Coordinates of N, CA and C in Angstrom, one line a residue:
M20 N -33.0 -59.5 -28.5 CA -33.0 -59.6 -30.0 C -31.9 -60.5 -30.5
A21 N -30.8 -60.6 -29.9 CA -29.7 -61.4 -30.3 C -30.1 -62.9 -30.3
K22 N -30.8 -63.3 -29.2 CA -31.2 -64.7 -29.0 C -32.2 -65.0 -30.1
K23 N -33.1 -64.1 -30.5 CA -34.1 -64.4 -31.5 C -33.5 -64.6 -32.8
L24 N -32.5 -63.8 -33.1 CA -31.8 -63.9 -34.4 C -31.0 -65.2 -34.5
S25 N -30.4 -65.6 -33.3 CA -29.7 -66.8 -33.2 C -30.6 -68.0 -33.5
K26 N -31.8 -68.0 -32.9 CA -32.8 -69.1 -33.2 C -33.2 -69.1 -34.6
N27 N -33.4 -67.9 -35.2 CA -33.8 -67.9 -36.6 C -32.7 -68.4 -37.5
L28 N -31.5 -68.1 -37.2 CA -30.4 -68.6 -38.0 C -30.2 -70.1 -37.9
Q29 N -30.4 -70.6 -36.7 CA -30.3 -72.0 -36.5 C -31.5 -72.7 -37.3
A30 N -32.6 -72.1 -37.3 CA -33.8 -72.7 -38.0 C -33.5 -72.7 -39.5
S31 N -32.9 -71.6 -40.0 CA -32.5 -71.6 -41.4 C -31.5 -72.6 -41.8
K32 N -30.5 -72.8 -40.9 CA -29.5 -73.8 -41.2 C -30.0 -75.2 -41.2
A33 N -31.1 -75.4 -40.4 CA -31.7 -76.7 -40.3 C -32.4 -77.1 -41.6
Q34 N -32.7 -76.2 -42.5 CA -33.5 -76.4 -43.7 C -32.7 -77.1 -44.8
F35 N -31.4 -77.1 -44.6 CA -30.6 -77.7 -45.7 C -29.3 -78.3 -45.1
D36 N -28.6 -79.1 -45.9 CA -27.4 -79.7 -45.6 C -26.3 -78.8 -45.8
K37 N -25.7 -78.2 -44.8 CA -24.6 -77.2 -45.0 C -23.4 -77.7 -45.6
K38 N -23.3 -79.0 -45.8 CA -22.1 -79.6 -46.4 C -22.3 -79.7 -47.9
Q39 N -23.5 -79.5 -48.4 CA -23.8 -79.7 -49.9 C -23.2 -78.5 -50.6
V40 N -22.7 -78.9 -51.8 CA -22.1 -77.9 -52.7 C -22.9 -77.8 -54.0
L41 N -23.4 -76.6 -54.3 CA -24.4 -76.4 -55.4 C -23.9 -75.5 -56.5
P42 N -24.4 -75.7 -57.7 CA -24.1 -74.8 -58.8 C -24.5 -73.4 -58.3
L43 N -23.9 -72.4 -58.9 CA -24.1 -71.0 -58.5 C -25.6 -70.6 -58.4
L44 N -26.4 -70.8 -59.4 CA -27.8 -70.4 -59.4 C -28.6 -71.1 -58.3
D45 N -28.3 -72.4 -58.2 CA -29.0 -73.2 -57.1 C -28.7 -72.7 -55.8
A46 N -27.4 -72.3 -55.6 CA -26.9 -71.8 -54.3 C -27.6 -70.5 -53.9
I47 N -27.7 -69.6 -54.9 CA -28.3 -68.3 -54.8 C -29.8 -68.5 -54.4
E48 N -30.5 -69.4 -55.1 CA -31.9 -69.6 -54.8 C -32.1 -70.2 -53.4
L49 N -31.2 -71.1 -53.0 CA -31.4 -71.7 -51.7 C -31.1 -70.6 -50.6
A50 N -30.1 -69.8 -50.8 CA -29.7 -68.7 -49.9 C -30.9 -67.8 -49.7
K51 N -31.6 -67.5 -50.8 CA -32.8 -66.6 -50.7 C -33.9 -67.3 -50.0
K52 N -34.1 -68.6 -50.2 CA -35.2 -69.4 -49.7 C -35.1 -69.5 -48.1
V53 N -33.8 -69.7 -47.6 CA -33.7 -69.9 -46.2 C -33.4 -68.6 -45.4
S54 N -33.5 -67.5 -46.1 CA -33.3 -66.2 -45.4 C -34.6 -65.9 -44.6
F55 N -34.4 -65.2 -43.5 CA -35.5 -65.0 -42.6 C -35.8 -63.6 -42.2
A56 N -34.9 -62.7 -42.6 CA -35.1 -61.3 -42.3 C -36.3 -60.7 -43.0
K57 N -36.9 -59.7 -42.4 CA -38.1 -59.1 -43.0 C -37.8 -57.9 -43.9
F58 N -36.5 -57.5 -44.0 CA -36.1 -56.5 -44.9 C -35.5 -57.1 -46.1
D59 N -35.3 -56.2 -47.1 CA -34.7 -56.7 -48.4 C -33.1 -56.8 -48.2
E60 N -32.7 -58.0 -47.8 CA -31.3 -58.2 -47.6 C -30.4 -58.1 -48.8
S61 N -29.1 -57.9 -48.6 CA -28.2 -58.0 -49.7 C -27.9 -59.4 -49.9
L62 N -27.5 -59.8 -51.2 CA -27.0 -61.1 -51.4 C -25.5 -61.0 -51.5
D63 N -24.8 -61.6 -50.6 CA -23.3 -61.4 -50.5 C -22.6 -62.7 -51.0
I64 N -21.4 -62.5 -51.5 CA -20.6 -63.6 -51.9 C -19.2 -63.5 -51.2
A65 N -18.7 -64.6 -50.8 CA -17.4 -64.7 -50.2 C -16.5 -65.7 -51.0
I66 N -15.4 -65.2 -51.5 CA -14.5 -66.0 -52.3 C -13.2 -66.1 -51.6
K67 N -12.9 -67.4 -51.1 CA -11.6 -67.7 -50.4 C -10.6 -68.0 -51.4
L68 N -9.5 -67.2 -51.4 CA -8.4 -67.4 -52.4 C -7.1 -67.8 -51.7
N69 N -6.3 -68.5 -52.5 CA -5.0 -68.9 -52.0 C -4.0 -67.7 -52.2
L70 N -4.2 -66.7 -51.3 CA -3.3 -65.5 -51.3 C -2.6 -65.3 -50.0
D71 N -1.5 -64.7 -50.1 CA -0.8 -64.2 -48.9 C -0.7 -62.7 -49.0
T72 N -1.8 -62.1 -48.5 CA -1.9 -60.6 -48.7 C -0.9 -59.8 -48.0
R73 N 0.0 -60.4 -47.2 CA 1.1 -59.7 -46.6 C 2.1 -59.3 -47.7
K74 N 2.1 -60.0 -48.8 CA 3.0 -59.8 -49.9 C 2.4 -58.8 -50.9
S75 N 3.1 -57.8 -51.3 CA 2.5 -56.7 -52.2 C 2.1 -57.3 -53.5
D76 N 2.7 -58.4 -54.0 CA 2.3 -58.9 -55.3 C 1.1 -59.9 -55.2
Q77 N 0.5 -60.0 -54.0 CA -0.6 -60.9 -53.9 C -1.8 -60.2 -53.2
Q78 N -1.9 -58.9 -53.5 CA -3.0 -58.1 -53.0 C -4.0 -57.8 -54.1
L79 N -5.3 -58.0 -53.8 CA -6.3 -57.7 -54.8 C -7.3 -56.7 -54.3
R80 N -7.4 -55.6 -55.1 CA -8.4 -54.6 -54.7 C -8.8 -53.9 -56.0
G81 N -10.1 -53.6 -56.1 CA -10.6 -52.9 -57.3 C -12.1 -52.7 -57.2
A82 N -12.6 -52.5 -58.4 CA -14.1 -52.3 -58.5 C -14.6 -52.7 -59.9
I83 N -15.8 -53.2 -60.0 CA -16.4 -53.6 -61.3 C -17.8 -53.1 -61.3
V84 N -18.3 -52.8 -62.5 CA -19.7 -52.5 -62.7 C -20.5 -53.8 -62.9
L85 N -21.4 -54.0 -62.0 CA -22.2 -55.2 -62.1 C -23.3 -55.1 -63.2
P86 N -23.5 -56.0 -64.1 CA -24.4 -55.9 -65.2 C -25.8 -55.6 -64.9
H87 N -26.2 -56.0 -63.7 CA -27.6 -55.7 -63.2 C -27.7 -54.8 -62.0
G88 N -26.6 -54.1 -61.7 CA -26.5 -53.2 -60.6 C -26.5 -53.9 -59.3
T89 N -26.5 -53.0 -58.2 CA -26.4 -53.6 -56.9 C -27.8 -53.6 -56.2
G90 N -28.8 -53.1 -56.8 CA -30.1 -53.1 -56.3 C -30.3 -52.0 -55.2
K91 N -29.4 -51.2 -55.0 CA -29.5 -50.1 -54.0 C -29.0 -48.8 -54.6
S92 N -29.6 -47.7 -54.2 CA -29.1 -46.4 -54.7 C -27.9 -45.9 -53.9
V93 N -27.0 -45.2 -54.5 CA -25.8 -44.8 -53.9 C -25.7 -43.2 -54.0
K94 N -25.5 -42.6 -52.8 CA -25.3 -41.2 -52.8 C -23.8 -40.9 -53.0
V95 N -23.5 -40.1 -54.0 CA -22.1 -39.8 -54.4 C -21.7 -38.3 -54.1
L96 N -20.6 -38.1 -53.4 CA -20.1 -36.8 -53.3 C -18.8 -36.6 -54.2
V97 N -18.8 -35.6 -54.9 CA -17.6 -35.3 -55.8 C -16.9 -34.1 -55.3
A98 N -15.6 -34.3 -55.2 CA -14.7 -33.3 -54.7 C -13.8 -32.8 -55.8
T99 N -14.0 -31.6 -56.3 CA -13.2 -31.0 -57.4 C -13.3 -29.5 -57.4
D100 N -12.2 -28.9 -57.9 CA -12.2 -27.4 -58.0 C -12.4 -27.0 -59.5
D101 N -12.4 -28.1 -60.4 CA -12.5 -27.8 -61.8 C -13.9 -27.5 -62.2
V102 N -14.2 -26.3 -62.8 CA -15.5 -25.9 -63.1 C -16.2 -26.8 -64.1
T103 N -15.5 -27.3 -65.1 CA -16.1 -28.2 -66.1 C -16.4 -29.5 -65.5
A104 N -15.5 -30.0 -64.6 CA -15.7 -31.3 -64.0 C -16.9 -31.3 -63.0
K105 N -17.1 -30.1 -62.4 CA -18.2 -29.9 -61.5 C -19.5 -30.0 -62.3
K106 N -19.6 -29.4 -63.4 CA -20.8 -29.4 -64.2 C -21.1 -30.8 -64.7
Q107 N -20.1 -31.5 -65.2 CA -20.3 -32.8 -65.7 C -20.7 -33.8 -64.6
A108 N -20.1 -33.6 -63.4 CA -20.5 -34.5 -62.3 C -22.0 -34.3 -62.0
V109 N -22.4 -33.1 -61.9 CA -23.8 -32.9 -61.7 C -24.7 -33.5 -62.7
E110 N -24.3 -33.3 -64.0 CA -25.1 -33.9 -65.1 C -25.1 -35.4 -65.0
A111 N -24.0 -36.0 -64.5 CA -23.9 -37.5 -64.4 C -24.7 -38.0 -63.2
G112 N -25.2 -37.1 -62.3 CA -26.1 -37.6 -61.2 C -25.4 -37.5 -59.8
A113 N -24.3 -36.7 -59.7 CA -23.7 -36.6 -58.4 C -24.7 -35.9 -57.4
D114 N -24.7 -36.4 -56.2 CA -25.7 -35.9 -55.2 C -25.1 -34.6 -54.6
Y115 N -23.8 -34.6 -54.5 CA -23.1 -33.4 -53.9 C -21.8 -33.1 -54.6
V116 N -21.5 -31.8 -54.8 CA -20.2 -31.5 -55.4 C -19.6 -30.3 -54.6
Y117 N -18.4 -30.6 -54.1 CA -17.8 -29.6 -53.2 C -16.4 -29.2 -53.7
T118 N -16.0 -28.0 -53.4 CA -14.6 -27.6 -53.8 C -13.7 -27.8 -52.5
A119 N -12.4 -27.6 -52.7 CA -11.5 -27.8 -51.6 C -11.8 -26.9 -50.4
A120 N -12.3 -25.7 -50.7 CA -12.6 -24.7 -49.7 C -13.9 -25.2 -48.9
E121 N -14.8 -25.9 -49.6 CA -16.0 -26.3 -48.9 C -15.9 -27.6 -48.2
L122 N -15.0 -28.4 -48.5 CA -14.9 -29.8 -48.0 C -14.7 -29.8 -46.4
P123 N -13.9 -29.0 -45.8 CA -13.7 -29.1 -44.4 C -15.0 -29.0 -43.6
E124 N -15.9 -28.1 -44.0 CA -17.1 -28.0 -43.2 C -18.0 -29.2 -43.3
V125 N -17.9 -29.9 -44.5 CA -18.7 -31.1 -44.7 C -18.1 -32.3 -44.0
L126 N -16.8 -32.4 -44.0 CA -16.1 -33.6 -43.4 C -16.0 -33.5 -41.9
N127 N -16.1 -32.3 -41.4 CA -16.1 -32.1 -39.9 C -17.4 -32.5 -39.2
Q128 N -18.4 -32.8 -40.0 CA -19.7 -33.2 -39.4 C -19.6 -34.6 -38.8
D129 N -20.5 -34.8 -37.9 CA -20.4 -36.2 -37.2 C -21.0 -37.3 -38.1
K130 N -22.1 -36.9 -38.9 CA -22.7 -37.9 -39.7 C -22.7 -37.4 -41.2
Y131 N -22.5 -38.4 -42.1 CA -22.4 -38.1 -43.5 C -23.7 -38.6 -44.2
D132 N -24.1 -37.8 -45.2 CA -25.3 -38.1 -46.0 C -24.9 -38.6 -47.4
F133 N -23.8 -39.3 -47.4 CA -23.3 -39.8 -48.7 C -22.6 -41.2 -48.5
D134 N -22.5 -42.0 -49.6 CA -22.0 -43.3 -49.4 C -20.6 -43.4 -50.0
V135 N -20.3 -42.6 -51.0 CA -19.0 -42.7 -51.7 C -18.4 -41.2 -52.0
I136 N -17.1 -41.1 -51.9 CA -16.5 -39.9 -52.3 C -15.7 -40.1 -53.6
V137 N -15.9 -39.3 -54.6 CA -15.1 -39.4 -55.8 C -14.3 -38.1 -55.9
A138 N -13.0 -38.2 -56.0 CA -12.2 -37.0 -55.9 C -11.2 -36.8 -57.1
D139 N -11.0 -35.6 -57.4 CA -9.9 -35.2 -58.4 C -8.6 -35.4 -57.6
P140 N -7.6 -35.9 -58.3 CA -6.3 -36.2 -57.6 C -5.8 -35.0 -56.7
K141 N -6.0 -33.8 -57.2 CA -5.5 -32.6 -56.4 C -6.3 -32.5 -55.1
M142 N -7.4 -33.0 -55.0 CA -8.2 -32.9 -53.7 C -7.8 -33.8 -52.6
M143 N -6.9 -34.7 -52.9 CA -6.4 -35.7 -51.9 C -5.5 -35.0 -50.9
L144 N -5.0 -33.8 -51.2 CA -4.3 -33.0 -50.2 C -5.2 -32.6 -49.0
V145 N -6.4 -32.3 -49.4 CA -7.4 -32.0 -48.4 C -8.0 -33.2 -47.7
L146 N -8.4 -34.2 -48.5 CA -9.0 -35.4 -48.0 C -8.1 -36.2 -47.1
G147 N -6.8 -36.1 -47.4 CA -5.8 -36.9 -46.6 C -5.7 -36.5 -45.2
K148 N -6.1 -35.3 -44.9 CA -6.1 -34.8 -43.5 C -7.3 -35.4 -42.7
Y149 N -8.2 -36.0 -43.4 CA -9.3 -36.7 -42.7 C -9.3 -38.2 -42.8
G150 N -8.1 -38.7 -43.1 CA -7.9 -40.1 -43.3 C -8.4 -41.0 -42.1
K151 N -8.1 -40.5 -40.9 CA -8.4 -41.3 -39.7 C -10.0 -41.4 -39.5
K152 N -10.7 -40.4 -40.1 CA -12.1 -40.4 -40.0 C -12.8 -41.1 -41.1
L153 N -12.3 -40.9 -42.3 CA -12.9 -41.5 -43.5 C -12.5 -42.9 -43.7
G154 N -11.3 -43.3 -43.4 CA -10.8 -44.6 -43.6 C -11.6 -45.7 -42.9
P155 N -11.9 -45.6 -41.6 CA -12.7 -46.6 -41.0 C -14.1 -46.7 -41.5
K156 N -14.6 -45.7 -42.1 CA -16.0 -45.7 -42.7 C -15.9 -46.2 -44.2
G157 N -14.8 -46.5 -44.7 CA -14.6 -46.9 -46.0 C -14.9 -45.9 -47.1
L158 N -14.7 -44.6 -46.7 CA -15.0 -43.5 -47.5 C -13.8 -42.8 -48.2
M159 N -12.6 -43.2 -47.8 CA -11.4 -42.6 -48.4 C -11.3 -43.0 -49.9
P160 N -11.2 -42.0 -50.8 CA -11.1 -42.4 -52.2 C -9.8 -43.1 -52.5
N161 N -9.8 -43.9 -53.5 CA -8.6 -44.7 -53.9 C -8.6 -44.9 -55.4
P162 N -7.4 -44.7 -56.0 CA -7.3 -44.9 -57.5 C -7.6 -46.3 -57.9
K163 N -7.4 -47.3 -57.0 CA -7.7 -48.7 -57.4 C -9.2 -49.0 -57.6
T164 N -10.0 -48.2 -56.9 CA -11.4 -48.4 -57.0 C -12.1 -47.4 -57.9
G165 N -11.2 -46.6 -58.6 CA -11.7 -45.6 -59.5 C -12.3 -44.3 -58.9
T166 N -12.1 -44.2 -57.6 CA -12.7 -43.0 -56.9 C -11.7 -41.8 -56.8
V167 N -10.5 -42.0 -57.3 CA -9.6 -40.9 -57.4 C -9.3 -40.8 -58.9
T168 N -9.9 -39.8 -59.6 CA -9.8 -39.8 -61.0 C -9.9 -38.3 -61.6
T169 N -9.4 -38.1 -62.8 CA -9.5 -36.8 -63.4 C -10.8 -36.7 -64.2
T170 N -11.6 -37.8 -64.2 CA -12.9 -37.8 -64.9 C -14.0 -38.2 -63.9
P171 N -14.3 -37.4 -62.9 CA -15.2 -37.8 -61.9 C -16.6 -38.1 -62.4
A172 N -17.0 -37.5 -63.5 CA -18.3 -37.8 -64.1 C -18.5 -39.2 -64.5
V173 N -17.4 -39.8 -65.1 CA -17.4 -41.2 -65.5 C -17.6 -42.1 -64.3
A174 N -16.9 -41.8 -63.2 CA -17.0 -42.5 -62.0 C -18.4 -42.5 -61.4
V175 N -19.0 -41.3 -61.4 CA -20.3 -41.1 -60.9 C -21.3 -42.0 -61.7
T176 N -21.2 -42.0 -63.0 CA -22.1 -42.8 -63.9 C -21.9 -44.3 -63.5
E177 N -20.7 -44.7 -63.4 CA -20.5 -46.2 -63.0 C -21.1 -46.5 -61.7
L178 N -20.9 -45.6 -60.7 CA -21.4 -45.9 -59.4 C -22.9 -45.9 -59.4
K179 N -23.5 -45.1 -60.1 CA -25.0 -45.0 -60.2 C -25.5 -46.3 -60.9
K180 N -24.8 -46.8 -61.9 CA -25.2 -48.0 -62.6 C -25.1 -49.2 -61.7
G181 N -24.2 -49.2 -60.8 CA -24.0 -50.4 -59.9 C -22.6 -50.9 -59.8
K182 N -21.7 -50.1 -59.3 CA -20.3 -50.4 -59.2 C -20.0 -51.0 -57.9
A183 N -19.4 -52.2 -57.9 CA -19.1 -52.9 -56.6 C -17.6 -53.0 -56.3
N184 N -17.2 -52.7 -55.1 CA -15.8 -52.8 -54.7 C -15.5 -54.2 -54.2
Y185 N -14.3 -54.6 -54.4 CA -13.8 -55.9 -53.9 C -12.4 -55.7 -53.3
R186 N -12.1 -56.4 -52.3 CA -10.8 -56.4 -51.7 C -10.5 -57.6 -50.9
A187 N -9.4 -58.2 -51.1 CA -9.0 -59.4 -50.3 C -8.6 -59.0 -48.9
D188 N -9.2 -59.6 -47.9 CA -8.8 -59.3 -46.5 C -7.6 -60.0 -46.1
K189 N -7.2 -60.0 -44.9 CA -6.0 -60.6 -44.4 C -6.0 -62.1 -44.6
G190 N -7.2 -62.7 -44.6 CA -7.3 -64.1 -44.8 C -7.4 -64.5 -46.2
G191 N -7.3 -63.6 -47.1 CA -7.4 -63.9 -48.6 C -8.8 -64.1 -49.0
I192 N -9.7 -63.6 -48.3 CA -11.1 -63.7 -48.6 C -11.7 -62.4 -49.2
I193 N -12.4 -62.5 -50.3 CA -13.1 -61.3 -50.9 C -14.5 -61.4 -50.5
H194 N -15.0 -60.4 -49.9 CA -16.4 -60.2 -49.5 C -17.0 -59.1 -50.4
A195 N -18.2 -59.4 -51.0 CA -18.8 -58.4 -51.9 C -20.3 -58.6 -52.0
S196 N -21.0 -57.6 -52.1 CA -22.5 -57.7 -52.3 C -22.7 -57.7 -53.8
V197 N -23.6 -58.6 -54.3 CA -23.8 -58.7 -55.7 C -25.3 -58.4 -56.1
G198 N -26.0 -57.8 -55.1 CA -27.3 -57.4 -55.4 C -28.2 -57.5 -54.1
K199 N -29.5 -57.4 -54.3 CA -30.5 -57.5 -53.3 C -31.3 -58.8 -53.4
K200 N -31.8 -59.3 -52.3 CA -32.5 -60.6 -52.3 C -33.8 -60.5 -53.2
S201 N -34.3 -59.4 -53.4 CA -35.5 -59.2 -54.2 C -35.3 -59.3 -55.7
M202 N -34.0 -59.2 -56.1 CA -33.7 -59.2 -57.5 C -33.8 -60.6 -58.1
D203 N -34.0 -60.7 -59.4 CA -34.2 -62.0 -60.0 C -32.9 -62.8 -59.8
S204 N -33.1 -64.1 -59.6 CA -31.9 -65.0 -59.3 C -31.0 -65.1 -60.4
N205 N -31.4 -65.1 -61.6 CA -30.5 -65.1 -62.8 C -29.7 -63.8 -62.9
A206 N -30.3 -62.7 -62.5 CA -29.6 -61.5 -62.5 C -28.5 -61.5 -61.5
L207 N -28.8 -62.0 -60.3 CA -27.8 -62.1 -59.2 C -26.7 -63.1 -59.7
K208 N -27.1 -64.1 -60.4 CA -26.1 -65.1 -60.9 C -25.1 -64.4 -61.8
E209 N -25.6 -63.6 -62.7 CA -24.8 -62.9 -63.7 C -23.9 -61.9 -63.0
N210 N -24.4 -61.2 -62.0 CA -23.6 -60.3 -61.2 C -22.4 -61.0 -60.5
A211 N -22.8 -62.2 -59.9 CA -21.8 -63.0 -59.2 C -20.7 -63.5 -60.1
E212 N -21.2 -64.0 -61.3 CA -20.2 -64.5 -62.3 C -19.3 -63.4 -62.8
T213 N -19.8 -62.2 -62.9 CA -18.9 -61.1 -63.4 C -17.8 -60.9 -62.4
L214 N -18.1 -60.9 -61.1 CA -17.1 -60.7 -60.0 C -16.2 -61.9 -60.0
I215 N -16.7 -63.1 -60.0 CA -15.8 -64.3 -60.0 C -14.9 -64.4 -61.1
N216 N -15.4 -64.1 -62.3 CA -14.5 -64.1 -63.5 C -13.4 -63.0 -63.5
T217 N -13.8 -61.9 -62.9 CA -12.8 -60.8 -62.8 C -11.7 -61.2 -61.8
I218 N -12.1 -61.8 -60.7 CA -11.1 -62.3 -59.7 C -10.2 -63.4 -60.3
K219 N -10.8 -64.3 -61.1 CA -10.0 -65.3 -61.7 C -9.0 -64.7 -62.7
R220 N -9.4 -63.7 -63.4 CA -8.6 -63.1 -64.5 C -7.4 -62.4 -63.8
L221 N -7.6 -61.9 -62.6 CA -6.6 -61.1 -61.9 C -5.7 -62.0 -61.0
K222 N -5.7 -63.2 -61.2 CA -4.8 -64.1 -60.4 C -3.4 -63.7 -60.5
P223 N -2.8 -63.4 -59.3 CA -1.4 -62.9 -59.3 C -0.5 -64.0 -59.8
A224 N 0.5 -63.6 -60.6 CA 1.5 -64.6 -61.2 C 2.2 -65.4 -60.1
A225 N 2.4 -64.8 -58.9 CA 3.1 -65.4 -57.8 C 2.4 -66.6 -57.2
V226 N 1.1 -66.7 -57.4 CA 0.3 -67.7 -56.8 C 0.5 -69.0 -57.5
K227 N 0.8 -70.0 -56.7 CA 1.0 -71.4 -57.3 C -0.1 -72.3 -56.7
G228 N -0.4 -73.3 -57.5 CA -1.4 -74.3 -57.1 C -2.8 -73.7 -57.2
T229 N -3.8 -74.3 -56.5 CA -5.2 -73.9 -56.6 C -5.4 -72.5 -56.1
Y230 N -6.1 -71.7 -56.9 CA -6.2 -70.3 -56.7 C -7.5 -70.0 -55.9
V231 N -8.7 -70.5 -56.4 CA -10.0 -70.3 -55.8 C -10.2 -71.5 -54.9
L232 N -10.2 -71.3 -53.6 CA -10.4 -72.4 -52.6 C -11.8 -72.7 -52.3
N233 N -12.6 -71.7 -52.2 CA -14.0 -71.9 -51.7 C -14.8 -70.6 -52.0
I234 N -16.1 -70.9 -52.3 CA -17.0 -69.8 -52.6 C -18.3 -70.1 -51.9
T235 N -18.9 -69.1 -51.2 CA -20.2 -69.2 -50.6 C -21.0 -68.0 -50.9
V236 N -22.3 -68.2 -50.8 CA -23.3 -67.0 -51.0 C -24.2 -67.1 -49.8
A237 N -24.7 -65.9 -49.4 CA -25.6 -65.8 -48.3 C -26.3 -64.4 -48.3
T238 N -27.4 -64.4 -47.7 CA -28.1 -63.1 -47.5 C -27.5 -62.4 -46.3
T239 N -27.7 -61.2 -46.1 CA -27.1 -60.4 -45.0 C -27.2 -61.1 -43.6
M240 N -28.4 -61.7 -43.3 CA -28.6 -62.3 -42.0 C -28.6 -63.8 -42.1
G241 N -28.6 -64.4 -43.3 CA -28.8 -65.8 -43.5 C -27.6 -66.6 -43.5
P242 N -27.7 -68.0 -43.5 CA -26.6 -68.9 -43.5 C -25.9 -69.0 -44.8
S243 N -24.7 -69.4 -44.8 CA -23.9 -69.5 -46.1 C -24.2 -70.8 -46.8
V244 N -24.2 -70.7 -48.1 CA -24.4 -71.9 -48.9 C -23.2 -72.0 -49.8
K245 N -22.6 -73.2 -49.9 CA -21.4 -73.5 -50.6 C -21.7 -73.6 -52.1
V246 N -20.8 -73.0 -52.9 CA -21.0 -72.9 -54.4 C -19.9 -73.9 -55.0
K247 N -20.4 -74.6 -56.0 CA -19.5 -75.5 -56.8 C -18.6 -74.6 -57.6
I248 N -17.3 -74.9 -57.5 CA -16.3 -74.1 -58.3 C -16.0 -74.8 -59.6
D249 N -16.2 -74.0 -60.7 CA -16.0 -74.6 -62.0 C -14.5 -74.8 -62.3

């Protein structure tokens, strides 16, 4: 299978000049055109920033609601002991709602049937015990992404609408999905612009010189296409 995928990727790359830099919409359309997977891939964006993430004042992490959603459904687990918050979370569309007493049985399972955990701050005492298990899966709630909150119903509503997380890695690169390949290209463009503009607005004061160094878009399995930086 690996060799087949490698050949497909090579064939995709051969369809365009990988050195060309295109306007965002054109880059998205080309990325969709040269994709070869038979499933509905995600359309991902990578933003290379002039950041030294070893320094606390140059770390970027957060979440935004994409105007056209992510194109995929998200199963949300809410952790709270508050009776009113539990009711509101269910009304907002939470797939699961558990109390502190119920969480251990759920978290001790080998497989999880949810994508995100939204927790009341008080619940972090329980969730913290499972950090080594939840962390690697990207499931540990965090205030910066809005998943540790006193208003879990609001977080559930945003996640169901299409909330995307972003975080600069050690190399200063932000990777994020801005939708599905099957979505309209203009909708994907608006989603990508929302993320790009957010990142630009959050430029750390300590950063000097050029901030955004490089932007590329690609489908999950496809080759990267360079985007012209405005």
